[in-house]
Amino acid sequence: MFQEEQKQVEQQIYNIFKENSLPLPEDLAWTPVPFSGEWGISTSFFKVAALEAKSEKSLNVPQRAEEIAQLVAENLPPQEYFSRIEAAGGYLNLYFDSRLFSARVVNTVLSTEFFGKGDPKGKTLMVEFSQPNTHKAFHVGHLRSAILGDAVCRILEFAGHDVIRANYYGDIGLHVIKWLWNYQKFHSGETPPADATRWMGDLYAEAIRRLEENPGLESEIRELYGRWDRQEPEIVDLWKQTRQWSVDGFRDLYDVLDIHFDRFYANSEVEIQGKEMVDELIKKGIAEDLRPDDAVIVRLDDLLGLKKEKYRVLVILRSDGTALYSTEELALAKLKFEEYSLDKSIYVVDVRQSLHFQQVWKTLEIAGFSWAENLEHLSYELVNLPGNVVMASREGTVVLLEDLIREAKSRAFEVVEEKNPDLNQKEKKDIARAVGLGAIKFPMLDRENTRIVTFDWETALDFNGQAAPYIQYAHVRANSILKKADGLPAAAIDPVYELDPTEVSLIENISQFPAVIQNAAREYKPLHLTHALYEVARSFNAFYRQAPVLTADPEVRDFRLQLVEASRIVLSTGLNLLGIEAPKVM
RNA sequence: GCCCUCGUAGCUCAAUGGAUAGAGCACCGGACUUCUAAUCCGACGGCUGCAGGUUCGAAUCCUGCCGAGGGCGCCA
């Protein structure tokens, strides 16, 4: 927002450096001055001083940095946008003129079509996220990939990338065969009830139970897998029909979560191509075919001439010739680049599969696919239950998504009824949905990707504190003021009064928003956004308490109204980027 | 055995190598005749697991150790 001014000062500083024959720093690395009630940008001269110290051993770096800062501060020409220049401990701090700064920030937000939106980067990224297995339940453990992936896509898009959202569902594999086996034997002809996904999961759990009780039945599973592999119509038809039940159920869940995809890839879709690629790898001498006694493997460490084990051995086809996850993964990676012209292909998958991806990608690299270097794993830690219990359908240690959503909505509904009993049923339900889903999504985003989320009902349904409802509430308050104000002042307004500290702090947080988006996009970390947004909400709430808008003197009121509108825009944009609704009342 | 994460306030978590390490929860004390108190203000709370190293400067980078979790040939 102040690039021009920053560049200008930068040039002036360079000139001072030249005049004093100081070594030119490569870049000044501007940062905001640690906020203390005044806006400013800051740079330091430690690097330059350290550079000098190399030729002049006796030099005290911090002292010299301070001298340079003093020198620059004294020699900079008078500034329009900076009202105060200060050298402090090796830093040079340039403080903005508060009137010009606040007016610029607020006017920029109001006059930009999408404040914070980055310039088009001309890069196409595919983000694959949410990889549910058909014929299984969809539980809270599956939620993180979906929610994180969705938010990352929204942020990347807003930051200026072209994003293709891919879903990859596992519709074949041993788990599916086990389900089909159980269905054929014990549930033949049944159709799913309204809650299809839960029912699919129940039947899967039942299949596992039966097989554990009677391990001898495993041979029937092998046999059935063989029949599927030979594409026997009876089995294929049943598989297709039952798979659809799951797929439809997943789509319903994605709709509820407001998550959409551009392309659905099925596991089975890439099976044939996967096997073909395995053949090629064997021909090229990259893979070893040890069938029928052993599988088809790639000895990665040997191929790379590594002495210490790193990539180990990747199995790419079972000894009986059926496909593995890795078989399909090889083909899927290729298919993605064939279908789209991608600059990068990102996989949002949990951390347990890190090695797996490294192996597959290294194999593709060895096979000579140039795009293999543009594959990227966005790994995240699991959602566990208290006591670090992993959610697993077969262990029965799961919280079903349907249950969580229902509970969160109903809890939110109770609160709405208590806080705002006059609203009609429809409004209350809409708010309950926004708040309930926000409460579910926020904890999955407001955390370093590499850290485990521990799910417990109490925390998940706690609407207080550092959580989505807090931000939504600030948005509601902003809306409420604007509604009562009956329109905004038509023209841009400069504040002609001394700003309240809460206003200063609010404007500071708003001004950071565009940079935060870029940062979150670059690092694939919605966390940066949740944090910044919380800060905007917090400073807005303080402002709301401290600085009256509607009852203020006209010139104060006009500027504050614009500030409220700017806050509203940032809050709703930010929530939207997290996939969280921003209700107008609650 | 090899590899990957993580270790920060009582608890849950932040902090592009940069200035006095910050929030929420919990606990304690205050604020509703006010634009919605799902809010605000204050107090309490820290040898950033330990020991070295690199650097003008380390919670952050490197090495070792301790602790927790995860991954390592036909599950996905």
XYZ file of C-alpha atoms (C1' of nucleotides) in Angstrom:
662
model
C 0.000 0.000 0.000
C 2.995 2.265 0.529
C 5.400 0.704 -1.938
C 5.945 3.959 -3.768
C 6.910 5.879 -0.664
C 9.028 3.009 0.533
C 10.896 2.807 -2.750
C 11.533 6.510 -2.751
C 13.057 6.471 0.716
C 15.046 3.407 -0.207
C 16.604 5.324 -3.074
C 17.395 8.238 -0.795
C 19.076 5.896 1.655
C 21.147 4.389 -1.137
C 22.247 7.867 -2.109
C 23.388 8.572 1.416
C 25.297 5.296 1.374
C 27.034 6.272 -1.841
C 27.958 9.721 -0.577
C 29.528 8.168 2.477
C 31.178 5.298 0.584
C 29.347 2.669 2.555
C 28.852 -0.813 1.082
C 25.425 -1.002 -0.525
C 23.083 -3.475 1.119
C 21.315 -5.858 -1.271
C 17.899 -5.082 0.058
C 16.699 -3.183 3.044
C 14.180 -5.779 4.231
C 11.573 -3.407 5.523
C 9.372 -4.571 8.360
C 6.625 -2.814 10.261
C 7.921 -1.087 13.379
C 6.953 -3.202 16.405
C 3.630 -1.607 17.021
C 3.354 0.783 19.911
C 0.595 3.129 18.930
C 2.296 4.617 15.901
C 2.582 3.248 12.386
C 5.883 2.947 10.716
C 8.300 0.897 8.699
C 11.695 -0.129 9.859
C 14.984 -1.411 8.582
C 18.274 -2.164 10.272
C 21.932 -1.656 9.397
C 23.510 -4.600 11.184
C 24.325 -6.357 7.921
C 26.118 -3.352 6.509
C 28.026 -2.892 9.744
C 28.935 -6.573 9.776
C 30.191 -6.227 6.208
C 32.459 -3.372 7.236
C 33.633 -5.287 10.270
C 35.107 -7.941 7.999
C 37.780 -5.572 6.776
C 38.086 -3.715 10.025
C 38.335 -6.214 12.823
C 38.037 -3.901 15.777
C 34.624 -2.662 14.737
C 31.754 -3.056 17.174
C 28.830 -4.038 14.973
C 25.820 -2.857 17.006
C 27.565 0.432 17.700
C 28.462 0.923 14.051
C 24.919 0.021 12.979
C 23.617 2.696 15.276
C 26.065 5.214 13.812
C 24.850 4.427 10.314
C 21.253 4.694 11.422
C 22.024 8.117 12.911
C 23.790 9.199 9.761
C 20.875 8.164 7.572
C 18.314 9.717 9.898
C 20.138 13.036 9.841
C 20.664 13.150 6.094
C 17.304 12.060 4.759
C 15.476 14.902 3.033
C 12.118 16.024 4.480
C 9.350 13.518 3.794
C 5.729 13.952 2.910
C 4.408 10.674 4.213
C 6.735 10.214 7.135
C 6.298 12.643 9.960
C 9.078 11.341 12.145
C 12.379 9.612 11.535
C 14.255 7.935 14.314
C 17.456 6.003 14.762
C 17.171 3.468 17.548
C 19.649 0.758 18.427
C 20.819 0.128 14.883
C 17.337 0.422 13.425
C 15.967 3.205 11.308
C 12.306 3.823 12.019
C 10.158 5.889 9.717
C 6.836 6.846 11.233
C 3.909 7.630 8.993
C 1.968 10.818 9.243
C -1.075 9.421 10.972
C -3.619 11.431 9.021
C -2.213 10.492 5.641
C -1.694 6.899 6.657
C -5.142 6.288 8.081
C -6.836 7.991 5.160
C -4.793 5.983 2.680
C -5.553 2.663 4.362
C -9.269 3.218 4.729
C -9.678 4.674 1.258
C -7.737 1.837 -0.281
C -9.988 -0.742 1.318
C -13.126 1.072 0.238
C -12.047 1.845 -3.291
C -10.495 -1.520 -4.203
C -12.844 -4.078 -5.667
C -11.377 -6.948 -3.653
C -9.116 -5.569 -0.996
C -6.122 -7.798 -0.395
C -6.436 -9.679 -3.684
C -3.044 -10.356 -5.222
C -2.084 -9.647 -8.823
C -2.425 -12.626 -11.174
C 0.722 -14.700 -10.970
C 0.189 -16.672 -14.142
C 0.774 -19.957 -12.349
C -1.568 -22.908 -12.347
C -1.544 -25.072 -9.280
C -3.465 -28.242 -8.656
C -4.322 -28.940 -5.076
C -5.441 -32.460 -4.316
C -7.182 -32.703 -0.985
C -9.672 -34.921 0.795
C -9.067 -38.500 -0.223
C -11.980 -40.417 1.284
C -12.427 -44.132 0.840
C -15.743 -45.269 -0.507
C -17.451 -48.036 1.444
C -16.156 -46.495 4.676
C -17.284 -43.869 7.152
C -16.320 -40.202 6.907
C -15.082 -39.161 10.296
C -13.525 -36.156 11.951
C -10.054 -37.489 11.194
C -10.831 -37.037 7.494
C -11.885 -33.485 8.059
C -8.514 -31.838 8.297
C -7.457 -32.529 4.733
C -10.809 -31.271 3.480
C -10.848 -28.106 5.542
C -7.155 -27.311 5.238
C -7.131 -28.046 1.522
C -10.191 -25.924 0.901
C -8.773 -22.958 2.811
C -5.411 -23.266 1.062
C -7.177 -23.244 -2.309
C -9.191 -20.171 -1.407
C -6.085 -18.376 -0.175
C -3.963 -19.345 -3.183
C -6.666 -18.168 -5.556
C -7.079 -14.866 -3.778
C -3.328 -14.426 -3.687
C -3.324 -14.549 -7.484
C -2.842 -18.186 -8.525
C -4.990 -20.265 -10.820
C -6.099 -23.204 -8.747
C -7.577 -26.535 -9.755
C -9.193 -28.369 -6.884
C -8.862 -32.131 -7.107
C -10.481 -34.821 -5.045
C -9.079 -38.340 -5.107
C -11.349 -40.963 -3.714
C -10.359 -44.533 -3.025
C -12.985 -46.662 -4.678
C -11.044 -49.893 -4.949
C -8.698 -51.857 -2.780
C -8.949 -54.564 -0.170
C -11.296 -52.521 1.980
C -13.826 -52.296 -0.825
C -13.613 -55.993 -1.584
C -14.175 -56.789 2.080
C -17.228 -54.588 2.085
C -18.606 -56.224 -1.068
C -17.980 -59.646 0.366
C -19.921 -58.818 3.498
C -22.727 -57.230 1.523
C -23.108 -60.163 -0.856
C -23.168 -62.691 1.940
C -25.243 -60.932 4.572
C -26.994 -57.857 3.135
C -27.749 -58.748 -0.431
C -30.424 -56.532 -1.953
C -30.358 -53.932 0.814
C -30.218 -50.253 -0.036
C -28.820 -47.479 2.139
C -31.024 -45.441 4.479
C -31.013 -41.634 4.538
C -27.734 -41.539 6.430
C -25.912 -43.497 3.725
C -22.325 -42.766 4.704
C -22.842 -43.930 8.238
C -24.490 -47.118 7.000
C -21.626 -47.798 4.589
C -19.225 -47.401 7.491
C -21.234 -49.694 9.719
C -21.200 -52.437 7.120
C -17.484 -52.056 6.674
C -16.902 -52.386 10.421
C -19.094 -55.459 10.360
C -17.023 -56.994 7.569
C -13.835 -56.448 9.530
C -15.390 -58.022 12.598
C -16.502 -61.109 10.696
C -13.083 -61.567 9.145
C -11.307 -61.161 12.450
C -13.555 -63.687 14.086
C -12.936 -66.132 11.299
C -9.556 -65.570 9.629
C -10.124 -68.565 7.380
C -12.472 -66.427 5.320
C -9.595 -64.296 4.004
C -9.262 -66.662 1.072
C -12.755 -65.671 -0.025
C -11.593 -62.061 -0.080
C -8.637 -62.920 -2.332
C -10.915 -64.811 -4.600
C -13.392 -61.972 -4.816
C -10.593 -59.497 -5.547
C -9.535 -61.769 -8.375
C -13.033 -61.721 -9.796
C -13.081 -57.941 -9.663
C -9.679 -57.808 -11.299
C -10.964 -59.990 -14.136
C -13.886 -57.555 -14.429
C -16.640 -60.107 -13.935
C -19.846 -58.188 -14.708
C -21.722 -59.312 -11.607
C -19.026 -58.014 -9.304
C -18.285 -54.883 -11.295
C -21.954 -53.917 -11.376
C -22.343 -54.388 -7.666
C -19.154 -52.425 -7.056
C -20.295 -49.543 -9.240
C -23.700 -49.367 -7.650
C -22.471 -49.475 -4.065
C -19.630 -47.075 -4.789
C -22.158 -44.537 -5.965
C -23.858 -44.640 -2.582
C -20.642 -43.486 -0.986
C -19.851 -40.914 -3.636
C -23.311 -39.361 -3.286
C -22.935 -39.333 0.469
C -19.577 -37.577 0.235
C -20.994 -34.928 -2.078
C -23.704 -34.199 0.441
C -21.086 -33.736 3.134
C -18.970 -31.469 0.936
C -22.055 -29.409 0.183
C -22.769 -28.979 3.860
C -19.158 -27.954 4.414
C -19.266 -25.613 1.389
C -16.299 -27.328 -0.196
C -16.219 -27.908 -3.912
C -13.940 -29.630 -6.404
C -13.139 -29.100 -10.061
C -12.089 -32.669 -10.751
C -12.846 -35.950 -9.020
C -10.270 -38.649 -9.601
C -11.196 -42.211 -8.753
C -8.626 -44.692 -7.638
C -9.895 -47.200 -10.174
C -9.706 -44.636 -12.977
C -5.929 -44.784 -13.041
C -5.540 -48.471 -12.338
C -4.940 -49.650 -15.889
C -2.549 -46.816 -16.689
C -0.780 -47.565 -13.445
C -0.180 -51.137 -14.487
C 1.043 -49.952 -17.872
C 3.514 -47.667 -16.181
C 4.715 -50.566 -14.080
C 5.373 -52.511 -17.283
C 7.360 -49.623 -18.689
C 9.370 -49.321 -15.504
C 10.186 -52.996 -15.713
C 11.254 -52.635 -19.356
C 13.430 -49.676 -18.520
C 15.095 -51.723 -15.830
C 13.971 -49.383 -13.089
C 11.571 -51.880 -11.519
C 12.298 -55.523 -10.838
C 9.631 -58.070 -11.613
C 9.926 -60.834 -9.031
C 6.591 -62.419 -9.725
C 5.091 -64.867 -9.046
C 6.952 -65.450 -5.782
C 7.568 -61.825 -4.928
C 6.151 -58.465 -5.970
C 7.296 -55.850 -8.475
C 9.630 -53.524 -6.651
C 11.816 -50.480 -7.174
C 15.052 -50.516 -5.200
C 15.403 -46.781 -4.919
C 18.505 -46.566 -2.773
C 20.368 -48.954 -5.067
C 19.288 -47.060 -8.168
C 20.485 -43.823 -6.642
C 23.689 -45.381 -5.385
C 22.930 -44.422 -1.792
C 24.840 -46.286 0.863
C 22.588 -45.329 3.739
C 18.956 -46.304 3.504
C 16.796 -43.358 2.593
C 14.137 -44.095 -0.019
C 14.288 -47.850 0.609
C 12.191 -50.132 -1.555
C 8.875 -49.274 -3.152
C 6.441 -52.024 -4.042
C 4.497 -51.042 -7.147
C 2.524 -54.171 -7.935
C 1.368 -57.156 -5.888
C 2.762 -60.569 -6.673
C -0.664 -61.620 -7.924
C -0.633 -58.714 -10.368
C -3.264 -56.575 -8.636
C -2.653 -52.881 -8.228
C -1.505 -51.105 -5.111
C -2.032 -47.542 -4.036
C 1.438 -46.791 -5.359
C 0.563 -48.275 -8.746
C -2.255 -45.819 -9.111
C -0.311 -42.934 -7.636
C 2.257 -43.193 -10.417
C -0.408 -42.903 -13.073
C -2.389 -40.226 -11.287
C 0.586 -37.895 -11.057
C 1.118 -38.284 -14.781
C -2.547 -37.904 -15.639
C -2.768 -34.611 -13.773
C 0.012 -33.083 -15.837
C -1.469 -34.487 -19.046
C -4.888 -33.057 -18.362
C -3.772 -29.654 -17.191
C -0.808 -27.478 -17.810
C 0.378 -27.345 -14.232
C 3.192 -25.402 -12.685
C 2.802 -27.333 -9.495
C 0.879 -30.295 -8.186
C 0.240 -30.181 -4.467
C -0.969 -33.077 -2.325
C -2.709 -32.318 0.958
C -2.198 -35.633 2.702
C -1.326 -36.543 6.262
C 2.262 -36.861 7.412
C 2.257 -40.649 7.608
C 2.514 -40.792 3.854
C 5.602 -38.629 3.514
C 7.909 -41.518 2.685
C 5.395 -43.020 0.320
C 5.227 -39.814 -1.713
C 8.971 -39.354 -1.713
C 9.324 -42.871 -3.066
C 6.742 -42.483 -5.790
C 8.085 -39.117 -6.883
C 11.673 -40.278 -6.879
C 10.606 -43.206 -9.042
C 8.963 -40.831 -11.513
C 12.050 -38.662 -11.498
C 14.282 -41.627 -12.277
C 11.867 -42.608 -15.032
C 12.614 -39.244 -16.607
C 9.398 -37.292 -16.139
C 10.482 -33.690 -16.060
C 7.409 -32.538 -14.131
C 8.287 -34.821 -11.220
C 10.131 -31.961 -9.575
C 6.927 -29.950 -9.402
C 5.191 -32.389 -7.090
C 4.780 -31.159 -3.582
C 3.476 -32.733 -0.408
C 1.586 -30.440 1.947
C 1.680 -32.701 4.936
C -0.286 -32.181 8.071
C -0.567 -33.999 11.360
C -3.539 -36.049 12.420
C -6.671 -35.244 14.332
C -6.519 -37.514 17.334
C -8.743 -38.197 20.285
C -7.594 -37.330 23.818
C -4.810 -39.616 24.989
C -3.389 -39.496 21.467
C -5.835 -42.102 20.230
C -5.892 -42.269 16.451
C -9.295 -42.241 14.813
C -9.803 -45.514 13.006
C -13.032 -47.032 11.752
C -11.906 -50.525 12.493
C -11.042 -49.672 16.064
C -14.347 -47.933 16.578
C -12.453 -44.856 17.767
C -14.150 -42.306 15.573
C -16.305 -39.255 15.804
C -18.498 -39.230 12.743
C -18.672 -36.006 10.813
C -22.440 -36.117 10.704
C -22.574 -36.310 14.488
C -20.160 -33.444 14.962
C -21.988 -31.189 12.538
C -25.365 -31.929 14.046
C -24.107 -31.352 17.565
C -22.293 -28.137 16.683
C -25.331 -26.716 14.929
C -27.691 -27.598 17.734
C -25.368 -26.118 20.332
C -25.052 -22.951 18.288
C -28.818 -22.839 17.887
C -29.272 -22.870 21.652
C -26.938 -19.922 21.994
C -28.732 -17.940 19.285
C -32.050 -18.526 20.970
C -30.608 -17.252 24.198
C -28.864 -14.199 22.728
C -31.307 -13.234 20.043
C -34.737 -14.745 20.682
C -36.552 -12.314 18.369
C -35.104 -13.684 15.146
C -37.259 -16.052 13.121
C -36.554 -19.783 12.827
C -34.915 -19.531 9.422
C -32.524 -16.830 10.574
C -31.670 -18.767 13.705
C -30.962 -21.896 11.701
C -28.752 -20.034 9.245
C -26.788 -18.477 12.069
C -26.498 -21.810 13.856
C -25.060 -23.316 10.689
C -22.565 -20.507 10.193
C -21.446 -20.553 13.797
C -21.465 -24.310 14.210
C -19.446 -24.974 11.062
C -17.124 -22.094 11.823
C -16.435 -23.579 15.223
C -15.556 -26.880 13.553
C -13.332 -25.423 10.857
C -11.423 -22.823 12.786
C -9.420 -25.127 15.113
C -8.277 -27.125 12.075
C -6.874 -23.971 10.498
C -5.673 -22.054 13.511
C -2.787 -24.403 14.054
C 0.577 -25.174 12.557
C -0.006 -27.869 9.914
C 2.654 -30.028 11.487
C 0.961 -30.210 14.870
C -1.562 -32.727 16.038
C -5.100 -31.528 16.633
C -6.639 -33.201 19.634
C -10.355 -33.462 19.220
C -12.583 -33.238 22.225
C -16.205 -32.222 22.302
C -15.773 -29.504 24.872
C -13.137 -27.588 22.905
C -14.838 -28.210 19.568
C -18.060 -26.685 20.805
C -16.541 -23.852 22.798
C -17.685 -20.673 21.085
C -15.678 -18.332 23.274
C -12.233 -16.839 22.985
C -9.882 -17.319 20.068
C -12.417 -18.941 17.779
C -14.521 -18.327 14.700
C -17.590 -16.952 16.521
C -15.458 -14.196 18.001
C -14.547 -12.994 14.526
C -18.070 -13.487 13.250
C -19.375 -11.432 16.124
C -17.095 -8.520 15.313
C -18.421 -8.699 11.763
C -21.985 -8.628 13.089
C -21.245 -5.545 15.149
C -19.799 -3.753 12.147
C -22.884 -4.605 10.129
C -25.132 -3.432 12.869
C -23.541 0.012 12.956
C -23.625 0.349 9.183
C -27.254 -0.638 9.038
C -28.226 1.984 11.566
C -26.055 4.630 9.949
C -28.114 4.629 6.795
C -25.370 4.813 4.233
C -21.751 5.794 4.037
C -20.333 9.228 3.298
C -19.974 9.510 -0.437
C -16.450 10.851 -0.667
C -13.184 9.725 0.830
C -12.558 11.407 4.138
C -9.418 12.302 6.022
C -9.601 12.112 9.778
C -9.452 15.683 11.056
C -9.351 14.723 14.704
C -6.864 12.934 16.882
C -7.437 9.221 16.447
C -8.262 7.071 19.411
C -5.549 4.457 20.158
C -8.067 1.716 19.367
C -8.553 3.227 15.913
C -4.835 3.402 15.359
C -4.448 -0.236 16.253
C -7.410 -1.305 14.108
C -6.051 0.537 11.075
C -2.671 -1.042 11.661
C -4.186 -4.530 11.553
C -6.234 -3.779 8.462
C -3.188 -2.475 6.645
C -1.372 -5.774 7.157
C -4.070 -7.838 5.474
C -2.715 -8.001 1.894
C 0.736 -9.012 3.085
C -0.770 -11.674 5.320
C -2.613 -13.230 2.374
C 0.611 -13.494 0.384
C 2.426 -14.964 3.323
C -0.277 -17.543 3.990
C -0.323 -18.472 0.302
C 3.426 -18.801 0.014
C 3.702 -21.094 3.001
C 0.353 -22.884 2.575
C -0.528 -21.783 6.088
C -4.048 -20.581 6.798
C -2.723 -20.124 10.326
C -1.272 -16.754 9.370
C -4.691 -15.630 8.243
C -6.592 -16.916 11.272
C -4.165 -15.030 13.448
C -4.316 -11.765 11.569
C -8.072 -11.954 11.342
C -8.388 -12.548 15.028
C -6.281 -9.454 15.594
C -8.551 -7.398 13.349
C -11.587 -8.656 15.259
C -9.931 -7.966 18.565
C -8.949 -4.437 17.714
C -12.386 -3.858 16.223
C -14.070 -4.993 19.424
C -11.865 -2.690 21.445
C -12.624 0.159 19.067
C -16.321 -0.622 19.277
C -16.215 -0.300 23.030
C -14.025 2.728 23.159
C -14.982 4.902 20.233
C -18.632 5.680 19.573
C -19.527 6.003 15.922
C -23.157 6.968 15.456
C -23.279 9.499 18.261
C -19.965 11.156 17.420
C -19.534 14.630 15.892
C -20.234 14.591 12.147
C -16.632 14.696 10.919
C -15.613 12.037 13.428
C -18.640 9.971 12.625
C -17.970 10.058 8.899
C -14.438 8.806 9.157
C -15.367 6.161 11.694
C -18.170 4.913 9.502
C -15.679 4.362 6.735
C -13.371 2.620 9.157
C -16.220 0.337 10.214
C -16.935 -0.461 6.585
C -13.265 -1.199 5.964
C -13.244 -3.520 8.978
C -16.363 -5.261 7.770
C -14.791 -5.873 4.378
C -11.621 -7.338 5.846
C -13.496 -9.526 8.325
C -15.889 -10.949 5.772
C -13.182 -11.429 3.143
C -10.946 -13.147 5.654
C -13.650 -15.451 6.950
C -14.584 -16.327 3.417
C -10.988 -17.294 2.676
C -11.155 -19.697 5.593
C -14.366 -21.200 4.252
C -16.330 -19.728 7.137
C -19.577 -17.814 6.713
C -19.882 -14.271 7.986
C -23.486 -13.771 9.177
C -24.955 -10.271 9.382
C -26.665 -10.893 12.696
C -26.150 -13.456 15.402
C 18.793 -49.728 13.276
C 17.505 -45.666 9.675
C 14.256 -41.478 8.547
C 10.412 -37.504 9.600
C 7.712 -34.237 12.930
C 7.128 -31.930 17.651
C 9.007 -29.960 22.787
C 7.507 -22.124 24.443
C 3.041 -19.530 30.708
C -0.940 -24.523 34.834
C -3.686 -26.033 29.806
C -4.314 -25.149 24.139
C -1.263 -22.545 20.903
C 1.517 -17.974 18.288
C 6.071 -15.389 17.129
C 9.665 -13.650 7.508
C 17.226 -14.824 12.257
C 15.885 -8.726 14.776
C 13.937 -4.325 19.335
C 10.650 -5.774 26.088
C 8.818 -13.958 23.534
C 2.615 -12.802 22.610
C -2.838 -14.588 22.576
C -6.884 -17.663 24.295
C -8.558 -20.933 28.225
C -8.395 -21.476 33.546
C -7.968 -18.515 38.153
C -8.600 -13.393 40.555
C -10.632 -8.179 40.238
C -13.562 -4.578 37.480
C -17.267 -2.603 33.283
C -24.124 -3.362 30.576
C -29.724 3.279 31.244
C -24.672 3.126 25.655
C -23.746 1.318 17.906
C -25.742 -6.434 20.341
C -21.670 -8.118 27.137
C -20.915 -14.391 21.778
C -17.869 -8.004 24.349
C -14.265 -4.875 26.898
C -10.425 -3.356 30.796
C -6.956 -4.981 34.541
C -4.018 -8.621 37.569
C -1.475 -13.304 37.713
C 1.625 -16.296 34.974
C 8.370 -17.794 31.163
C 16.492 -20.167 32.610
C 11.474 -21.126 24.944
C 13.397 -29.680 27.194
C 19.155 -29.917 28.236
C 24.312 -28.907 26.533
C 27.397 -26.950 22.952
C 28.163 -24.266 18.136
C 27.304 -20.508 14.021
C 25.914 -15.103 14.053
C 26.442 -8.202 15.456
C 21.880 -10.766 17.091
C 18.936 -17.577 18.149
C 12.471 -19.909 20.523
C 13.958 -19.878 15.228
C 19.893 -22.290 11.855
C 23.793 -26.602 12.917
C 25.589 -30.875 16.214
C 24.787 -34.078 20.355
C 21.613 -35.720 24.268
C 16.649 -36.296 26.761
C 11.317 -36.723 26.094
C 6.591 -37.471 22.945
C 4.443 -39.073 18.347
C 4.826 -41.108 13.454
C 7.028 -43.854 9.174
C 10.141 -47.835 7.228
C 8.306 -54.817 0.846
C 3.069 -56.582 -1.630
C -2.653 -51.476 3.882
C -4.226 -46.862 2.034
